[in-house]
């Protein structure tokens, strides 16, 4: 749209150093300040431009590497934009700080399974918390990893806790 302000313009406008950040259509040109990149990343998310959002928030995280909120946002966006290797690196950092981070653990379980480390995936799945998102995802992750270990009967048994979860029904079927 003519006159519309996009994430690139937000990042460039926040460049308080006096240098001019070029704004181009592609590739994304990152700003020079953490705040500008953060705001541009949020704007890109709102615009459903997840590739740019991942780039901007990844750059902002580089300027504030210990910011767990930013790290979790960057992790989700790296996954959404298909940057699995970068997301895996972030998941490892998240889990190091918070061993019970459900989404990061799920990503690491998937990576372990993909790379043929089913036992590592199972060990991680067993440690997932059984509350919050883990109420649903821990049994699924355990079953998934047990299938990877060739233990189909145990995998079916691992799904038993899901029978007690209400709110997943759609008519007479569990969704």
Steps between C-alpha positions, in 0.01 A plus 500: 500500500629847424621670818474182708761453768648153510752328726796616295394862542451450874851359539652774287313776683635382833861528385611762751866488395454745218603251234247428233361150484397418146151370464466248223240249398725196545690368681403640838740769612525493875512818705786596725317517833349221705185704559452573131549137402265388778227740390552410135474132594174556684363697207606226258316247718182708486540511122547119495847543352654230719826478305573868560374479858741213567787700352423816696442326832804280445709816456344659809579182694861529387507840672333362817597129507372430851147628439288184541178663381670610180669161466165319520349737242796454269479121544135487395563729204805305384280188500218679320740622232650154451839582651516170689874501572485851649186405694674189636792709622258735675306206649821369655566839658142525627506152653835567662338791684155340543510118483120485501440725196239291317528638147879506499507142632256390231725650236802320644305173516413536132864574416620199701253273321588639159870446568448141619536564874171345610628412849612861559159617379326258735715608796411863430129415459496318836627817668232727357272652764151358530329838547423790271565410137677190628165354606432444132844497340693279747292186430511569125877550508549182703286300259674651199844411634392152603391434142846615396644238736278231344282469811151545351311340792675728748425795273127426513518468879683835522193667347274389789527832691336676205173318569451713809539832323171675437430770248649319201174342398318590183164331515580144600854499359821618658666755276 
